[in-house]
């Protein structure tokens, strides 16, 4: 019985078919595994390795390089609070201190009920809304301390379930077409001949 | 009037709430540029882009047309779009990805046609979940419309486009690290030479890596002609460009401005742009092009947003992000935070960057907290000298990529411009801004 669900495995195989070489699908498939589990479980890593044709150590070695791929459990909501320069100039460290008090954890920690992980993030490219945060990759900007507390309350009560999916869900839109749209079969583009231009 | 009447080239649709939909895109001339491109030869498309002298909008400012012409002849060529926007205080591609994804796809297919790419990968920063969703949605619509895929818009040209999500690493904005990541590996920049992916790129094949904003300019250039684009701006800084303004200003945001016509003063103080410094405070310093760039002081505020002019003055327009510090800003704390960023994001391959970044961060933190000594200010410069010998601009490199040699910029700027302020931290044993 595989750990990854049938749906995840079939989506993973569809991803592999999109690339000239299977290993290119490694990181996108890690995202899918996180969508299922919230983090990268060892069982998932083994199956990803099988799917893309590398060793589990190579999957872990790659995944551990990246901030968004978690090799340890995280909360249902990962709050990434930007403290980089634009946010810092708008009070991000004061907000971070406040959020640590509200959640009763330090940055890097997870609340005991498993609801929230708090991270100090690097610039998340939303500087016109500084100080800004992401919750599971979804933006919330121009946050005052009381805005932050309300956000935490709303998340806890499930008021934002439409906006913020559980941790790990990156893209809720699925690709509608595979490479057969071009090839007729799912052949590798590297094997295709150069296509002619319009006369 | 300080802002010119130049047309909005890449932000013409963002005033609409539904700017990301194919309906709005088609109603506002969407895919007309692609249709026109497909009626031309690939060489003609490339020569229009050359005529526009479109500079890459990612940070290095390398002419896009020249990048294309450097491609090694091979059976398989790839186009990779760099949407890994992570330079602190840069948030222009974020806007384009979320608000006009079809414009990006149109530009991408035009470029793929010009270089006859076998496949296109749009690498989008993993943190930009909505951007990834919007581009994926737009791609589905574009396939259905026939703007991507088999026999595009009835021509004999076919190409596939794949949206590839990143997973959180600043270094993947470096084009060879991005290619490693796209191959499913750690984002380690590749050893140079070969210098350009145009020779050895994705899977060793010739590859063009272009920025999101660069691609988004192509539909307009093909529709209106390279000459019309080159008529905007000054000298080699042609067209318009997105400038991201942040920090201590009243109205931070992304503004599309004609290249080289607007000054930093306009950008920061004009009512329609930055609208001045918060609480009416005085300008202390600003960073002209992302945190890798050396800083400027108030006496340089009348300089134009011009790649050459800023370059001659010893800094760079880089990614087009301008960060404003005012009289309430502690420059030491700012330099510390920027250094901390580089240290955290160092991939760890090269010793000067991996170790030097960490030591600089520690010493800066000590100074900021009033625990530093005066001689440590000179020691900072000594460590910087090991990272980028001479601590000059453009920096000398001791590392595989330019991340390491970017670290000294902010530290050297803070010391050069505000040594007295650093000394107050030492003498008073505390940060005077706390």
PDB file of N, CA and C in Angstrom, chain A residues 82-113:
ATOM      1  N   UNK A  82       7.864  38.432   7.239  1.00  0.00           N
ATOM      2  CA  UNK A  82       9.040  39.032   6.604  1.00  0.00           C
ATOM      3  C   UNK A  82       9.658  40.068   7.521  1.00  0.00           C
ATOM      4  N   UNK A  83      10.990  39.960   7.721  1.00  0.00           N
ATOM      5  CA  UNK A  83      11.698  40.983   8.496  1.00  0.00           C
ATOM      6  C   UNK A  83      12.780  41.638   7.652  1.00  0.00           C
ATOM      7  N   UNK A  84      12.741  41.390   6.350  1.00  0.00           N
ATOM      8  CA  UNK A  84      13.780  41.968   5.493  1.00  0.00           C
ATOM      9  C   UNK A  84      13.621  43.484   5.415  1.00  0.00           C
ATOM     10  N   UNK A  85      14.536  44.131   4.722  1.00  0.00           N
ATOM     11  CA  UNK A  85      14.780  45.562   4.928  1.00  0.00           C
ATOM     12  C   UNK A  85      13.525  46.437   4.768  1.00  0.00           C
ATOM     13  N   UNK A  86      12.715  46.209   3.723  1.00  0.00           N
ATOM     14  CA  UNK A  86      11.542  47.069   3.526  1.00  0.00           C
ATOM     15  C   UNK A  86      10.541  46.885   4.668  1.00  0.00           C
ATOM     16  N   UNK A  87      10.355  45.646   5.104  1.00  0.00           N
ATOM     17  CA  UNK A  87       9.441  45.397   6.217  1.00  0.00           C
ATOM     18  C   UNK A  87      10.038  45.878   7.537  1.00  0.00           C
ATOM     19  N   UNK A  88      11.349  45.683   7.691  1.00  0.00           N
ATOM     20  CA  UNK A  88      12.017  46.147   8.899  1.00  0.00           C
ATOM     21  C   UNK A  88      11.828  47.655   9.080  1.00  0.00           C
ATOM     22  N   UNK A  89      11.912  48.396   7.962  1.00  0.00           N
ATOM     23  CA  UNK A  89      11.746  49.846   8.022  1.00  0.00           C
ATOM     24  C   UNK A  89      10.294  50.216   8.333  1.00  0.00           C
ATOM     25  N   UNK A  90       9.394  49.225   8.281  1.00  0.00           N
ATOM     26  CA  UNK A  90       7.978  49.475   8.607  1.00  0.00           C
ATOM     27  C   UNK A  90       7.555  48.719   9.861  1.00  0.00           C
ATOM     28  N   UNK A  91       8.508  48.370  10.696  1.00  0.00           N
ATOM     29  CA  UNK A  91       8.158  47.815  12.010  1.00  0.00           C
ATOM     30  C   UNK A  91       8.008  46.306  12.086  1.00  0.00           C
ATOM     31  N   UNK A  92       8.682  45.562  11.199  1.00  0.00           N
ATOM     32  CA  UNK A  92       8.501  44.111  11.181  1.00  0.00           C
ATOM     33  C   UNK A  92       9.012  43.428  12.444  1.00  0.00           C
ATOM     34  N   UNK A  93      10.130  43.929  12.995  1.00  0.00           N
ATOM     35  CA  UNK A  93      10.659  43.255  14.189  1.00  0.00           C
ATOM     36  C   UNK A  93       9.749  43.459  15.396  1.00  0.00           C
ATOM     37  N   UNK A  94       9.101  44.625  15.464  1.00  0.00           N
ATOM     38  CA  UNK A  94       8.132  44.857  16.541  1.00  0.00           C
ATOM     39  C   UNK A  94       6.950  43.901  16.365  1.00  0.00           C
ATOM     40  N   UNK A  95       6.554  43.688  15.098  1.00  0.00           N
ATOM     41  CA  UNK A  95       5.449  42.759  14.825  1.00  0.00           C
ATOM     42  C   UNK A  95       5.855  41.320  15.148  1.00  0.00           C
ATOM     43  N   UNK A  96       7.097  40.985  14.849  1.00  0.00           N
ATOM     44  CA  UNK A  96       7.572  39.630  15.135  1.00  0.00           C
ATOM     45  C   UNK A  96       7.537  39.356  16.643  1.00  0.00           C
ATOM     46  N   UNK A  97       8.031  40.358  17.401  1.00  0.00           N
ATOM     47  CA  UNK A  97       8.036  40.219  18.856  1.00  0.00           C
ATOM     48  C   UNK A  97       6.612  40.013  19.377  1.00  0.00           C
ATOM     49  N   UNK A  98       5.696  40.805  18.822  1.00  0.00           N
ATOM     50  CA  UNK A  98       4.296  40.694  19.227  1.00  0.00           C
ATOM     51  C   UNK A  98       3.718  39.326  18.854  1.00  0.00           C
ATOM     52  N   UNK A  99       4.043  38.845  17.662  1.00  0.00           N
ATOM     53  CA  UNK A  99       3.468  37.574  17.217  1.00  0.00           C
ATOM     54  C   UNK A  99       3.994  36.417  18.051  1.00  0.00           C
ATOM     55  N   UNK A 100       5.238  36.542  18.509  1.00  0.00           N
ATOM     56  CA  UNK A 100       5.785  35.498  19.385  1.00  0.00           C
ATOM     57  C   UNK A 100       4.995  35.456  20.697  1.00  0.00           C
ATOM     58  N   UNK A 101       4.604  36.653  21.183  1.00  0.00           N
ATOM     59  CA  UNK A 101       3.824  36.710  22.426  1.00  0.00           C
ATOM     60  C   UNK A 101       2.429  36.135  22.210  1.00  0.00           C
ATOM     61  N   UNK A 102       1.811  36.527  21.085  1.00  0.00           N
ATOM     62  CA  UNK A 102       0.448  36.060  20.810  1.00  0.00           C
ATOM     63  C   UNK A 102       0.402  34.541  20.685  1.00  0.00           C
ATOM     64  N   UNK A 103       1.362  33.993  19.951  1.00  0.00           N
ATOM     65  CA  UNK A 103       1.344  32.547  19.699  1.00  0.00           C
ATOM     66  C   UNK A 103       2.043  31.757  20.800  1.00  0.00           C
ATOM     67  N   UNK A 104       2.730  32.484  21.692  1.00  0.00           N
ATOM     68  CA  UNK A 104       3.487  31.869  22.799  1.00  0.00           C
ATOM     69  C   UNK A 104       4.552  30.894  22.281  1.00  0.00           C
ATOM     70  N   UNK A 105       5.168  31.222  21.164  1.00  0.00           N
ATOM     71  CA  UNK A 105       6.291  30.447  20.636  1.00  0.00           C
ATOM     72  C   UNK A 105       7.332  31.424  20.107  1.00  0.00           C
ATOM     73  N   UNK A 106       8.564  30.928  19.942  1.00  0.00           N
ATOM     74  CA  UNK A 106       9.590  31.738  19.294  1.00  0.00           C
ATOM     75  C   UNK A 106       9.564  31.445  17.797  1.00  0.00           C
ATOM     76  N   UNK A 107      10.114  32.366  17.012  1.00  0.00           N
ATOM     77  CA  UNK A 107      10.202  32.133  15.569  1.00  0.00           C
ATOM     78  C   UNK A 107      10.935  30.818  15.325  1.00  0.00           C
ATOM     79  N   UNK A 108      10.388  29.998  14.468  1.00  0.00           N
ATOM     80  CA  UNK A 108      10.956  28.675  14.221  1.00  0.00           C
ATOM     81  C   UNK A 108      10.188  27.582  14.944  1.00  0.00           C
ATOM     82  N   UNK A 109       9.329  27.964  15.884  1.00  0.00           N
ATOM     83  CA  UNK A 109       8.597  26.985  16.680  1.00  0.00           C
ATOM     84  C   UNK A 109       7.182  26.743  16.176  1.00  0.00           C
ATOM     85  N   UNK A 110       6.550  25.702  16.754  1.00  0.00           N
ATOM     86  CA  UNK A 110       5.179  25.347  16.411  1.00  0.00           C
ATOM     87  C   UNK A 110       4.356  25.298  17.693  1.00  0.00           C
ATOM     88  N   UNK A 111       3.138  25.801  17.646  1.00  0.00           N
ATOM     89  CA  UNK A 111       2.302  25.796  18.850  1.00  0.00           C
ATOM     90  C   UNK A 111       1.983  24.353  19.251  1.00  0.00           C
ATOM     91  N   UNK A 112       1.737  24.154  20.539  1.00  0.00           N
ATOM     92  CA  UNK A 112       1.575  22.785  21.037  1.00  0.00           C
ATOM     93  C   UNK A 112       0.345  22.100  20.455  1.00  0.00           C
ATOM     94  N   UNK A 113      -0.652  22.890  20.015  1.00  0.00           N
ATOM     95  CA  UNK A 113      -1.831  22.260  19.407  1.00  0.00           C
ATOM     96  C   UNK A 113      -1.616  21.959  17.918  1.00  0.00           C
TER      97      UNK A 113
END
